[in-house]
PDB file of C-alpha atoms in Angstrom:
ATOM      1  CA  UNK A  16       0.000   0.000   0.000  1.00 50.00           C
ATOM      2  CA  UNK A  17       2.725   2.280   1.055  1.00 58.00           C
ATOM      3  CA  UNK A  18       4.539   1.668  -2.154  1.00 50.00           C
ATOM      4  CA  UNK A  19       1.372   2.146  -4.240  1.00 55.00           C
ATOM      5  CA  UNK A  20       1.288   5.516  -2.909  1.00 53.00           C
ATOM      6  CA  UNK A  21       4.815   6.307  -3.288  1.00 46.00           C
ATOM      7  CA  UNK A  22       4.410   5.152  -6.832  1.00 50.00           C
ATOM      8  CA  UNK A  23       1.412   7.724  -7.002  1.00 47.00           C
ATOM      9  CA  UNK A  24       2.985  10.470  -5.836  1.00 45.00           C
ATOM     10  CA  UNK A  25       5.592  10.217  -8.007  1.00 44.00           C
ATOM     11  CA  UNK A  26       3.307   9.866 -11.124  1.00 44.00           C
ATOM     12  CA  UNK A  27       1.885  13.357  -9.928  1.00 46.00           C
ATOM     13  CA  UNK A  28       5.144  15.123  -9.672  1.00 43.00           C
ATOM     14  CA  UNK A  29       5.878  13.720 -13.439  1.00 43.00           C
ATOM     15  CA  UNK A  30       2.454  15.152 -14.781  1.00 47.00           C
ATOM     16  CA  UNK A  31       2.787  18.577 -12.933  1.00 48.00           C
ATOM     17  CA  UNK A  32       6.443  18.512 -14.675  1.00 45.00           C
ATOM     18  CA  UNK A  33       5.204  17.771 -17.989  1.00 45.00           C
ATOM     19  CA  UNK A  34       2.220  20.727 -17.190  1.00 46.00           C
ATOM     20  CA  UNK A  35       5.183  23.196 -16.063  1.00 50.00           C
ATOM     21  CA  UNK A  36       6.392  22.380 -19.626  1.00 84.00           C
ATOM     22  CA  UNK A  37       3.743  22.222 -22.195  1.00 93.00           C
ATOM     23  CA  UNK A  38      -0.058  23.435 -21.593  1.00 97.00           C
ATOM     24  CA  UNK A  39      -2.925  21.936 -23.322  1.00 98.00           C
ATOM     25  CA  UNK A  40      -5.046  23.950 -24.764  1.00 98.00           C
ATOM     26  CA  UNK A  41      -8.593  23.318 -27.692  1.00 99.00           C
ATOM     27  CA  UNK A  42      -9.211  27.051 -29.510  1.00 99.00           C
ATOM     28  CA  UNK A  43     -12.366  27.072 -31.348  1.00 99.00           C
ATOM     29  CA  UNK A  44     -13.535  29.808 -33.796  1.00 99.00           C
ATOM     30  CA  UNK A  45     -17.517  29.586 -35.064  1.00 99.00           C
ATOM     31  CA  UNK A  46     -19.485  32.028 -36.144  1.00 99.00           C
ATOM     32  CA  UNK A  47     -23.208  31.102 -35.682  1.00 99.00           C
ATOM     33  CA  UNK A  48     -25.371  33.302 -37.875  1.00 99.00           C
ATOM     34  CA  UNK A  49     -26.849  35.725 -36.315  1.00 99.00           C
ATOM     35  CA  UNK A  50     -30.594  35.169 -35.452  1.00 98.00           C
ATOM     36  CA  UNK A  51     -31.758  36.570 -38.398  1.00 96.00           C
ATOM     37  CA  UNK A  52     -35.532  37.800 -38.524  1.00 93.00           C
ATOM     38  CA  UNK A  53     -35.446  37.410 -42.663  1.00 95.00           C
ATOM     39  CA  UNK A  54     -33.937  34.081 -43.199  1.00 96.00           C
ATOM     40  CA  UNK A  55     -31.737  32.751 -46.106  1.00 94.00           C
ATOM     41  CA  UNK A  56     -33.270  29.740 -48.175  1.00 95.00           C
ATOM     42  CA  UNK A  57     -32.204  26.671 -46.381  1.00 95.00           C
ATOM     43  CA  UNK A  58     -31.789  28.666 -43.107  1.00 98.00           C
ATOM     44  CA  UNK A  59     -33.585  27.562 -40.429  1.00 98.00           C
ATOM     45  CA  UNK A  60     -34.985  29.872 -37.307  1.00 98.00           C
ATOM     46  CA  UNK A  61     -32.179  30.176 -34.372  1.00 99.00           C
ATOM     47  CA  UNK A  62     -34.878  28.078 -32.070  1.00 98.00           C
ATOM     48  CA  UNK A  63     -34.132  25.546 -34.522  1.00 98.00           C
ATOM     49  CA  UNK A  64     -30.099  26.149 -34.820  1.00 99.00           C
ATOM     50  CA  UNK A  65     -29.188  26.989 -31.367  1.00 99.00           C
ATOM     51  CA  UNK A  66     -29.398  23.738 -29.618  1.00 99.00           C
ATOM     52  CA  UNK A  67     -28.075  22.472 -32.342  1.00 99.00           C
ATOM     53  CA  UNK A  68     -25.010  24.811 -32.179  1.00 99.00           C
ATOM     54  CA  UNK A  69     -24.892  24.130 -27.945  1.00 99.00           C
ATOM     55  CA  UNK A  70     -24.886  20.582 -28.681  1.00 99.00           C
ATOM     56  CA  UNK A  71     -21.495  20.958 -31.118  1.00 99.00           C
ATOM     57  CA  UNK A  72     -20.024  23.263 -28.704  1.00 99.00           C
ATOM     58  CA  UNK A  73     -20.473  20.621 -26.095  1.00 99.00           C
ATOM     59  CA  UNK A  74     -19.001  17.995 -27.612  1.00 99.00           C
ATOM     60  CA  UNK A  75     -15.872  19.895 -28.842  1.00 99.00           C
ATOM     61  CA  UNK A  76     -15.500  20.359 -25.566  1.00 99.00           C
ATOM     62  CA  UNK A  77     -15.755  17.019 -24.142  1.00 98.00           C
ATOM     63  CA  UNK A  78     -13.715  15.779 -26.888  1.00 98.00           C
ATOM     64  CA  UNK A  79     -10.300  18.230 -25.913  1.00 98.00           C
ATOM     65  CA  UNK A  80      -7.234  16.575 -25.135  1.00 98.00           C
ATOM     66  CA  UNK A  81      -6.793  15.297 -21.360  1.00 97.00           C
ATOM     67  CA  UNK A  82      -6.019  17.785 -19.492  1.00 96.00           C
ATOM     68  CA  UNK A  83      -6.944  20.426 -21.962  1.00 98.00           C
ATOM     69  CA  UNK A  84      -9.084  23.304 -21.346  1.00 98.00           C
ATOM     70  CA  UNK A  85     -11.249  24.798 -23.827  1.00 99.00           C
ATOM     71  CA  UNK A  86     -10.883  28.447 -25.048  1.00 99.00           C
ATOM     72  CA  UNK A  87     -14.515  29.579 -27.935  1.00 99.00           C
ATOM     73  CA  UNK A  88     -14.480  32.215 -29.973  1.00 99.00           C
ATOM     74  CA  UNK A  89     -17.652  33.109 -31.562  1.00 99.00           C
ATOM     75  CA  UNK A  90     -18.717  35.713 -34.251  1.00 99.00           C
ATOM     76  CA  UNK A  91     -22.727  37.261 -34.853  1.00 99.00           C
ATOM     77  CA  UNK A  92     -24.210  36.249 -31.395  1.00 99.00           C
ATOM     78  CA  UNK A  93     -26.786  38.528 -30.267  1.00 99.00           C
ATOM     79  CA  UNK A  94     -27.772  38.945 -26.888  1.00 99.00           C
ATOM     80  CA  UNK A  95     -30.164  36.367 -26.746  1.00 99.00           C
ATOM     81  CA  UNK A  96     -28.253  34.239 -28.812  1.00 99.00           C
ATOM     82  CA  UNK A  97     -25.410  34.843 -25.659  1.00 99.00           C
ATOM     83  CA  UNK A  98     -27.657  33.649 -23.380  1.00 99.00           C
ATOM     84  CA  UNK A  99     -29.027  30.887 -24.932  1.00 99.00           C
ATOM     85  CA  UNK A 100     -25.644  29.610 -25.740  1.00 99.00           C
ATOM     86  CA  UNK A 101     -24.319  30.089 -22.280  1.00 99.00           C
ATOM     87  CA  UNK A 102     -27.450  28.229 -20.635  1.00 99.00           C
ATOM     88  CA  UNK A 103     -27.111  25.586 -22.508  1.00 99.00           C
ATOM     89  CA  UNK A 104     -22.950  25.395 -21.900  1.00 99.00           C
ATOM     90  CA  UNK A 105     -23.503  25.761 -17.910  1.00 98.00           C
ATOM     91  CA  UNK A 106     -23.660  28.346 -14.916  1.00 97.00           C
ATOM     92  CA  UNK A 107     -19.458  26.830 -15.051  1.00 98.00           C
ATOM     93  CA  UNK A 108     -18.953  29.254 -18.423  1.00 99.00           C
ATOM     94  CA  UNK A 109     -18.510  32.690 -18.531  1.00 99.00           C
ATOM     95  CA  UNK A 110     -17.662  35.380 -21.741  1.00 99.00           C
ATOM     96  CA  UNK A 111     -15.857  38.278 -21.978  1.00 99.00           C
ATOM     97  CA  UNK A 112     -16.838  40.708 -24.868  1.00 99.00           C
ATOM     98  CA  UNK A 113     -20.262  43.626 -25.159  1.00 99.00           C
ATOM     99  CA  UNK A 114     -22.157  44.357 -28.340  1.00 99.00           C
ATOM    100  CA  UNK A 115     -20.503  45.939 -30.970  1.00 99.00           C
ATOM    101  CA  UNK A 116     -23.063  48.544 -32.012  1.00 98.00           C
ATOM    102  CA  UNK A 117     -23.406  50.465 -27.980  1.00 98.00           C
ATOM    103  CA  UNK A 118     -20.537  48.710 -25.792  1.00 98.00           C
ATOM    104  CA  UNK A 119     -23.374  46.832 -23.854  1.00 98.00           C
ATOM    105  CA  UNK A 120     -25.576  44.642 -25.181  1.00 98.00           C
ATOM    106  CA  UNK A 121     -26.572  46.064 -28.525  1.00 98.00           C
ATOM    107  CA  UNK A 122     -25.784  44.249 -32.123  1.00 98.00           C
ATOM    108  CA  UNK A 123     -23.452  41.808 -32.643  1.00 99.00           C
ATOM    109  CA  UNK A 124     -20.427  40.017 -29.845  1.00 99.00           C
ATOM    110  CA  UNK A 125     -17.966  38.018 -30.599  1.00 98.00           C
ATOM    111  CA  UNK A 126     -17.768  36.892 -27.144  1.00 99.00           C
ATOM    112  CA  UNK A 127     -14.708  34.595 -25.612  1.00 99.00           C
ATOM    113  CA  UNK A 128     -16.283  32.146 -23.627  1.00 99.00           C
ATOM    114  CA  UNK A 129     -14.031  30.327 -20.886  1.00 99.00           C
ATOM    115  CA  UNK A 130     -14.296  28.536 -17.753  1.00 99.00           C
ATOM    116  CA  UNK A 131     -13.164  30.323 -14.349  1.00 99.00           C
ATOM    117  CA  UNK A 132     -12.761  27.699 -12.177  1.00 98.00           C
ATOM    118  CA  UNK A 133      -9.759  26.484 -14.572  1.00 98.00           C
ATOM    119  CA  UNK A 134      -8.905  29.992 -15.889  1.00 99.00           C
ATOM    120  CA  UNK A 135      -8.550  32.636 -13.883  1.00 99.00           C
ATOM    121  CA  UNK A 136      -9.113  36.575 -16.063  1.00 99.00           C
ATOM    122  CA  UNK A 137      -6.675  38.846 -14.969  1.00 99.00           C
ATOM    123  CA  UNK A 138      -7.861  41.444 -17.556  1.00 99.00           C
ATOM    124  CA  UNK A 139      -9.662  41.843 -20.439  1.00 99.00           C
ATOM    125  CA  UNK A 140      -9.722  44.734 -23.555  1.00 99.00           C
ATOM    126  CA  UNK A 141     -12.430  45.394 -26.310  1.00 99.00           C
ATOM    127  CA  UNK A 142     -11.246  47.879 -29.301  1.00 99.00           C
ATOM    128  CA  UNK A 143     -13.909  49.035 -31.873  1.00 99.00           C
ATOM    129  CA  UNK A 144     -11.406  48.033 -35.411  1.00 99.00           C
ATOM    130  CA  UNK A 145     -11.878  52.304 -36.332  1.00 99.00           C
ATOM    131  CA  UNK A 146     -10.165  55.573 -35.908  1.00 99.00           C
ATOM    132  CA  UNK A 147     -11.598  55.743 -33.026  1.00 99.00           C
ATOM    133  CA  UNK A 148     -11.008  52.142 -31.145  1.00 99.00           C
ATOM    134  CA  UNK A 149     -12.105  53.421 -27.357  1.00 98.00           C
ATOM    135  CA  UNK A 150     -15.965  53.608 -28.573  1.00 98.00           C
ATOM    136  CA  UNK A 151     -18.535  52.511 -30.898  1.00 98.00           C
ATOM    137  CA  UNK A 152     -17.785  53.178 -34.233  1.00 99.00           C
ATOM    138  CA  UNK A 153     -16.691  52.651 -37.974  1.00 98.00           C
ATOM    139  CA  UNK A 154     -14.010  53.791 -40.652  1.00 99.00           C
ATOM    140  CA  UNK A 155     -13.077  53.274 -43.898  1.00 99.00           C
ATOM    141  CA  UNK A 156     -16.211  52.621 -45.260  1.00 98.00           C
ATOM    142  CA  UNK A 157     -16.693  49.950 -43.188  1.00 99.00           C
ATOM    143  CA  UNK A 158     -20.663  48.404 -43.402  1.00 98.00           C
ATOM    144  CA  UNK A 159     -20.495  47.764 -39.451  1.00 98.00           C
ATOM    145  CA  UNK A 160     -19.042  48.446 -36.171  1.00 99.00           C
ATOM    146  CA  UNK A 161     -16.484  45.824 -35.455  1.00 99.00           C
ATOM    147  CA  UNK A 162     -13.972  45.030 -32.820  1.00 98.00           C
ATOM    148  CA  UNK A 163     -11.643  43.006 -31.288  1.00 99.00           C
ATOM    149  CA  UNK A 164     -12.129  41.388 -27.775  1.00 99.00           C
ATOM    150  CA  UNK A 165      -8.699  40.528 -25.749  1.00 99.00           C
ATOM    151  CA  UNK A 166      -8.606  38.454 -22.395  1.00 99.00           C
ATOM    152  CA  UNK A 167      -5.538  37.402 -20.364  1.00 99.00           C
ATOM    153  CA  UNK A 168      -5.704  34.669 -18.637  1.00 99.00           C
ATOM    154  CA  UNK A 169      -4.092  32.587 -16.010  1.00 98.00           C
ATOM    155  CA  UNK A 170      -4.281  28.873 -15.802  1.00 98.00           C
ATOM    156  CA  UNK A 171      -5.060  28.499 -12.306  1.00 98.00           C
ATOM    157  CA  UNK A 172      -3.150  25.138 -11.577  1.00 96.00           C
ATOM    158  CA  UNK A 173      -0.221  25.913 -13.185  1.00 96.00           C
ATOM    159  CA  UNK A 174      -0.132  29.684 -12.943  1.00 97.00           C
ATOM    160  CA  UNK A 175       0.892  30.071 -16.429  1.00 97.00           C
ATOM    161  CA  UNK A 176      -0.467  33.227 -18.233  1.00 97.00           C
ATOM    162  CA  UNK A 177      -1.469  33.441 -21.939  1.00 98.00           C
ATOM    163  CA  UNK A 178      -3.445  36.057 -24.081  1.00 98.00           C
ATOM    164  CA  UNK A 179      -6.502  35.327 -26.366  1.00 99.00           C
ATOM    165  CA  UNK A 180      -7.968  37.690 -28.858  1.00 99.00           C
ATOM    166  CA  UNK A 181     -10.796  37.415 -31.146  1.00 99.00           C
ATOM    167  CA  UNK A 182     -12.323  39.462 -33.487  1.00 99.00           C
ATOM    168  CA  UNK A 183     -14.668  39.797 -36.842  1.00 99.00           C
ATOM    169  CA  UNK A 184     -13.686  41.752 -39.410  1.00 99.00           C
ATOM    170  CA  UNK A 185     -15.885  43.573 -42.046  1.00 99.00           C
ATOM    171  CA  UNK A 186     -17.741  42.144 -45.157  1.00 98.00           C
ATOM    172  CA  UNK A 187     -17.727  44.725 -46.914  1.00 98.00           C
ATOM    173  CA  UNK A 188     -14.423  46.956 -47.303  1.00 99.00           C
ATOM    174  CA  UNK A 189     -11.453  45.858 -47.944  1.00 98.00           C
ATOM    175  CA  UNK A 190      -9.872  49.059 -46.910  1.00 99.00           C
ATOM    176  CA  UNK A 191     -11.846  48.285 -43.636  1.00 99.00           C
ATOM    177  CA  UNK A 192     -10.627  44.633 -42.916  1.00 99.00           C
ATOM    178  CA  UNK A 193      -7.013  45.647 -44.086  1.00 99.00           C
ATOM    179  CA  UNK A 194      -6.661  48.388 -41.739  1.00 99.00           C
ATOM    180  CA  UNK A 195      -8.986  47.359 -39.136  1.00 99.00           C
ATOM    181  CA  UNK A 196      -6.588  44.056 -38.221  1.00 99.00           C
ATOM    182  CA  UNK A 197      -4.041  46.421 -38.228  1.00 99.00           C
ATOM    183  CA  UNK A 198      -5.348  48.038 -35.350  1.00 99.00           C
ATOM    184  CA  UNK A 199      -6.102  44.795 -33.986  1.00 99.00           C
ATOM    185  CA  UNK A 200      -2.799  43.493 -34.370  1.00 99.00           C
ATOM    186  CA  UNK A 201      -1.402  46.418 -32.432  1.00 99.00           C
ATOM    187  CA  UNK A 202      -3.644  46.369 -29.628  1.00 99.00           C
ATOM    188  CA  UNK A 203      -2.497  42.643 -29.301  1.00 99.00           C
ATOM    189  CA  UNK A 204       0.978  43.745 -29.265  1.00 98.00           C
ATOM    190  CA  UNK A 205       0.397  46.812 -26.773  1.00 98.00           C
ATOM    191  CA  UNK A 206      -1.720  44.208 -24.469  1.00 98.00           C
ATOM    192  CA  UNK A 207       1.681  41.817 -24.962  1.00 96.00           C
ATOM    193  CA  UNK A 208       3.735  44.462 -24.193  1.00 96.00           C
ATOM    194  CA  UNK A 209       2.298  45.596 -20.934  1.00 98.00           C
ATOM    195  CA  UNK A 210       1.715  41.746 -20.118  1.00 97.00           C
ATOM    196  CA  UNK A 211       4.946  39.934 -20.193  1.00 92.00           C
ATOM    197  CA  UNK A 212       5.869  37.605 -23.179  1.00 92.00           C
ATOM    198  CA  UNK A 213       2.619  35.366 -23.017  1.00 96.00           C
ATOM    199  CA  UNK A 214       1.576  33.359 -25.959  1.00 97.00           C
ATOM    200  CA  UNK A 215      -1.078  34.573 -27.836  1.00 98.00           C
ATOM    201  CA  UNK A 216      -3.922  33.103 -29.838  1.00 98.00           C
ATOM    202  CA  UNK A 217      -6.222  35.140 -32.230  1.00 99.00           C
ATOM    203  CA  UNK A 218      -9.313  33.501 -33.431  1.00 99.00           C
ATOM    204  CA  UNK A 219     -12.218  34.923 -35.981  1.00 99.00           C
ATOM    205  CA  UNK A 220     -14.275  35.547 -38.827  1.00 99.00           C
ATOM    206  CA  UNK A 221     -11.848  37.593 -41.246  1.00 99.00           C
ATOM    207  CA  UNK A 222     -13.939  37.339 -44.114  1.00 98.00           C
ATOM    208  CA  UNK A 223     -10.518  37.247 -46.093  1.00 98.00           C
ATOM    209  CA  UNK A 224      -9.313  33.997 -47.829  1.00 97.00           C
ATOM    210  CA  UNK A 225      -5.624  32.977 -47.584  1.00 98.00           C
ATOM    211  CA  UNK A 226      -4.101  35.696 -50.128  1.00 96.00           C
ATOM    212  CA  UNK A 227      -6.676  38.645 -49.963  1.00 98.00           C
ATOM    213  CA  UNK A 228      -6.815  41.286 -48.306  1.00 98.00           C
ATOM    214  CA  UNK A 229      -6.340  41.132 -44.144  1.00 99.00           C
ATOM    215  CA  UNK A 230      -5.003  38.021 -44.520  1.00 99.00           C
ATOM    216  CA  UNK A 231      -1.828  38.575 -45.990  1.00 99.00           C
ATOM    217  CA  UNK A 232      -1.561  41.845 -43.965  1.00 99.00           C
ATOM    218  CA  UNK A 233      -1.343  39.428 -41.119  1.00 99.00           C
ATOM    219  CA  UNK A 234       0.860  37.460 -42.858  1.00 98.00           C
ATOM    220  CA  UNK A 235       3.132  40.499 -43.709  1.00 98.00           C
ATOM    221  CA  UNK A 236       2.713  41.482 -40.622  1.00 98.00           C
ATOM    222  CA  UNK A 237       4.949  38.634 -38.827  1.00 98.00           C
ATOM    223  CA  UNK A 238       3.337  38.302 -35.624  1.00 98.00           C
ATOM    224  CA  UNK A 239       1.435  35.217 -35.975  1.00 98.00           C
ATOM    225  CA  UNK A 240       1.490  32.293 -37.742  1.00 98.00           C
ATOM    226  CA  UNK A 241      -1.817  30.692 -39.057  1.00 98.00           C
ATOM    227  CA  UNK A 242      -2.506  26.796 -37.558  1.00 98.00           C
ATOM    228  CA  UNK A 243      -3.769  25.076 -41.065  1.00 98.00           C
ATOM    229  CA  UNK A 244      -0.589  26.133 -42.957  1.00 97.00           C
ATOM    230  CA  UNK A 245       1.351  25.252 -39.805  1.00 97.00           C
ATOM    231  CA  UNK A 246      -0.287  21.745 -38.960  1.00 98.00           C
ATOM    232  CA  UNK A 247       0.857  18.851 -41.284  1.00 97.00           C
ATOM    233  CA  UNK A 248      -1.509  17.182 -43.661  1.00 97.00           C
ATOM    234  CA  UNK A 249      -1.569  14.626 -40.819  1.00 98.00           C
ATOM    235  CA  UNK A 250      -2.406  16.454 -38.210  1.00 99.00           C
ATOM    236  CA  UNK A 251      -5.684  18.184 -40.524  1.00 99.00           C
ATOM    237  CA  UNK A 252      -9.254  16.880 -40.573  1.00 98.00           C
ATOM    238  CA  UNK A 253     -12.170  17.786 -41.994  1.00 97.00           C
ATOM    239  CA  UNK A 254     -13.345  20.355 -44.573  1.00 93.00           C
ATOM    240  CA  UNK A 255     -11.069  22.668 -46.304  1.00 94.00           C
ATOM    241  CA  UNK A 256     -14.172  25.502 -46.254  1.00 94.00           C
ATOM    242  CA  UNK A 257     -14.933  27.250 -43.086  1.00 97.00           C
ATOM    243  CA  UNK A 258     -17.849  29.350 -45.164  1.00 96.00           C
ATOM    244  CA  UNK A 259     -20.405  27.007 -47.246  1.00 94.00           C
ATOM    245  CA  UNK A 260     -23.515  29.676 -46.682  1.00 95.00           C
ATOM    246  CA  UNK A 261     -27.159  27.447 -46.684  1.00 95.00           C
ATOM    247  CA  UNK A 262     -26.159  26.250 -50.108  1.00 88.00           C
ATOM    248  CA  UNK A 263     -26.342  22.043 -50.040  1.00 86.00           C
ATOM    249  CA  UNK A 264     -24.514  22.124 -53.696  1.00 79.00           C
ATOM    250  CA  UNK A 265     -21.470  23.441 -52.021  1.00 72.00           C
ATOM    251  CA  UNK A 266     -20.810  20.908 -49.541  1.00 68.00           C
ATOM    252  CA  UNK A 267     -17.876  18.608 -49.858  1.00 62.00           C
ATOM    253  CA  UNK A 268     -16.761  21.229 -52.722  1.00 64.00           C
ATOM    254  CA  UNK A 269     -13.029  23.054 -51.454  1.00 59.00           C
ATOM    255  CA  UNK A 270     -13.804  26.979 -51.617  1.00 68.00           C
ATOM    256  CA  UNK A 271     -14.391  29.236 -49.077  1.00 92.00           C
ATOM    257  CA  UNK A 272     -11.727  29.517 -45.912  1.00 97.00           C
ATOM    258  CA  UNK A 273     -11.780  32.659 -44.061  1.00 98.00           C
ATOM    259  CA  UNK A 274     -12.234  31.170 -40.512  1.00 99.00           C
ATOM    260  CA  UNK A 275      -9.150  31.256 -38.638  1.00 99.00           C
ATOM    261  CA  UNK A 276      -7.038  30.002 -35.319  1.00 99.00           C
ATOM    262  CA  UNK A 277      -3.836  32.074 -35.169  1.00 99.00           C
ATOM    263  CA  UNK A 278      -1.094  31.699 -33.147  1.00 98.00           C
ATOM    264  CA  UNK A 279       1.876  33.904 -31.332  1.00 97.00           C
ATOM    265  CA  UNK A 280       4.086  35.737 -30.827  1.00 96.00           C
ATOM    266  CA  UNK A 281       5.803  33.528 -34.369  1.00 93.00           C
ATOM    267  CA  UNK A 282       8.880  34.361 -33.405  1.00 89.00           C
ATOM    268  CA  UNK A 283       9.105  32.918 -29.887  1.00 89.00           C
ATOM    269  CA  UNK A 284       7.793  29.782 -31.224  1.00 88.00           C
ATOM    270  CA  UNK A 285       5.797  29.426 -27.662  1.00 91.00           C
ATOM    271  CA  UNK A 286       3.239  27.136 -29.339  1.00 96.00           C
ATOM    272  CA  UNK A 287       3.029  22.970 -30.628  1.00 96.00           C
ATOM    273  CA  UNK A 288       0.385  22.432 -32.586  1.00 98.00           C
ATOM    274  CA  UNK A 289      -1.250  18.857 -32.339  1.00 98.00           C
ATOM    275  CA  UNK A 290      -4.529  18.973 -34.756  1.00 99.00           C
ATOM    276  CA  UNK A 291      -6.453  21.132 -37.034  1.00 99.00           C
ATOM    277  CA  UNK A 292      -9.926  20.217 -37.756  1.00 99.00           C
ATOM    278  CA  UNK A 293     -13.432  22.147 -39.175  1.00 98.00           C
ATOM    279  CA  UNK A 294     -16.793  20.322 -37.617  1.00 98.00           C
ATOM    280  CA  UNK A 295     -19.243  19.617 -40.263  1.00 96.00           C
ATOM    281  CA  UNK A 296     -22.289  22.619 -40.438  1.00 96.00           C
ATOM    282  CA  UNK A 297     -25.033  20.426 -41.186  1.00 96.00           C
ATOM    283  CA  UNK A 298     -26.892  18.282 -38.982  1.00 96.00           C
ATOM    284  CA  UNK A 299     -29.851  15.857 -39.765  1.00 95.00           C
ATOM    285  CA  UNK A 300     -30.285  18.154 -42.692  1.00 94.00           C
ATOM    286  CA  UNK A 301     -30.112  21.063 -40.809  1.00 97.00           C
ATOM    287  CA  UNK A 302     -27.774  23.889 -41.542  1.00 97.00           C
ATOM    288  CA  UNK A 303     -26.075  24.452 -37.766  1.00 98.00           C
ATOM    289  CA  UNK A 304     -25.138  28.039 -39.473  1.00 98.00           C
ATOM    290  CA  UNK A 305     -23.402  29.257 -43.144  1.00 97.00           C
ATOM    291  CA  UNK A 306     -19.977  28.936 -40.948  1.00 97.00           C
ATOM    292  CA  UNK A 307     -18.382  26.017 -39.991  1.00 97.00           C
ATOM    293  CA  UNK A 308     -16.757  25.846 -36.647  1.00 99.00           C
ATOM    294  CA  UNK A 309     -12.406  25.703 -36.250  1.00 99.00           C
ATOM    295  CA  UNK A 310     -11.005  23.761 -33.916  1.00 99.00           C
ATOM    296  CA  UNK A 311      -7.239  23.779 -32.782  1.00 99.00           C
ATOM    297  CA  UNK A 312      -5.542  21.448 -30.335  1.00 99.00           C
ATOM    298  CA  UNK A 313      -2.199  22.831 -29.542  1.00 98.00           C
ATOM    299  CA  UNK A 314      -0.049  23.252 -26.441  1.00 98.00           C
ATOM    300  CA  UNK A 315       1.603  26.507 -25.201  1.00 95.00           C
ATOM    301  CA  UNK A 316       5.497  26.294 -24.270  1.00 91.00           C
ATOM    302  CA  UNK A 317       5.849  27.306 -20.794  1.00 76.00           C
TER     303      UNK A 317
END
């Protein structure tokens, strides 16, 4: 018996060095549609979607790595649509992020939706992507507000601190999403700065595929690196598209990919990536949403 224990303790102390090592970590980027009062063809009512959607976001959670905890990043979730989703999740899940058209609760979050009794916030930042990034607003011909929403966290076992972001960039200027990440990508930076040098992870809608517009300004930019073109082929599953709309003819067909797990600082190599994989949109016939949900398992270097 005494040996058994002996032999247990010293598994422990060879876990909690592996922890002080690596951490495990699942990032997920979906953007749900919002709930839309004028609905697409093929678009069902959010009543319809959202335990649909819940029932995803569960099981991407309860499939994580051991020992992983789960960080979402969502895109077009209204108020209600926040609630809903956070019912269903759990009174153990809580979001960091206001709507983007007041600060509060009006139009569009893209919420960050964690778990404090595993992750403790130390601080959190929202930026409106504008000239004007300490309140509600637009530039560049931008067709809505956006902005970026920053938490730092601290895992609460380890005490290891890391920094997520995640944001939604325009649909329809290109000036808008080009410059708008820019000021995202600096308020990461600033956040960094002031922080320590924590690993970072951005996750969002850019509506940019790999070439256009903000994407190669992120690229450009050096900061982060991008987890599909990092993964191996090995370590990808899934669809290539991350954007099918409520069009069946496009499933299975490669296309659209403008949903995206980032991660950084590039150069300090602070991240392993494990797997890459986009969850199918469409259950039982239903369309989930005209985005497909990103997941990334990957471990931060500690």
């Amino acid at each position: 018996m005494q040996l058994d224990i002996v032999l247990l303790g010293i598994l422990l102390l060879a876990a909690d060095a592996v922890m002080a090592q690596t951490l495990p970590y699942r990032l997920a980027t979906f953007n749900i549609r919002y709930a839309a009062t004028s609905r697409e063809q093929n678009e069902k009512p959010w009543s319809t979607r959202g335990p649909l959607v819940v029932n995803q976001l569960k099981d991407a959670i309860a499939g994580a790595p051991d020992g992983a905890e789960t960080i979402i990043g969502l895109q077009e979730v209204l108020h209600q649509q926040l609630i809903d989703i956070k019912t269903g999740l759990g009174d153990s899940w809580a979001h960091i992020g206001v709507g983007r058209d007041d600060g509060k609760q009006s139009g569009e979050y893209n919420p960050i939706l964690y778990r404090p009794s595993a992750l403790r916030l130390l601080s959190n930042v929202t930026k409106w992507l504008s000239l004007t990034p300490d309140e509600p607003s637009k530039s560049w011909n931008a067709g809505s507000r956006r902005l970026v929403n920053i938490g730092i966290f601290e895992h609460i076992r380890s005490g290891k601190r890391f920094i997520a972001a995640n944001t939604h960039l325009d649909n329809a200027s290109s000036e808008a999403r080009t410059k708008g990440i820019k000021v995202a990508l600096q308020v990461i930076k600033d956040v960094q700065k002031t922080w320590g040098p924590l690993a970072v992870s951005l996750t969002g809608d850019f509506n940019s595929e790999p070439g256009a517009d903000a994407y190669t300004t992120v690229i450009n930019d050096g900061y982060f690196a991008e987890v599909y073109t990092t993964a191996n082929a090995s370590q990808r599953f899934g669809e290539y598209d991350t954007y099918t709309s409520f069009d069946p003819s496009r499933i299975g067909q490669d296309g659209t990919r403008i949903d995206f797990v980032w991660l950084g600082p590039k150069a300090d190599q602070r991240w392993e990536i494990n797997r890459y994989e986009v969850l199918s949109n469409v259950k039982d016939s239903v369309y989930l949403s005209d985005h497909r949900a990103v997941i990334a398992d990957v471990r931060i270097v500690v």
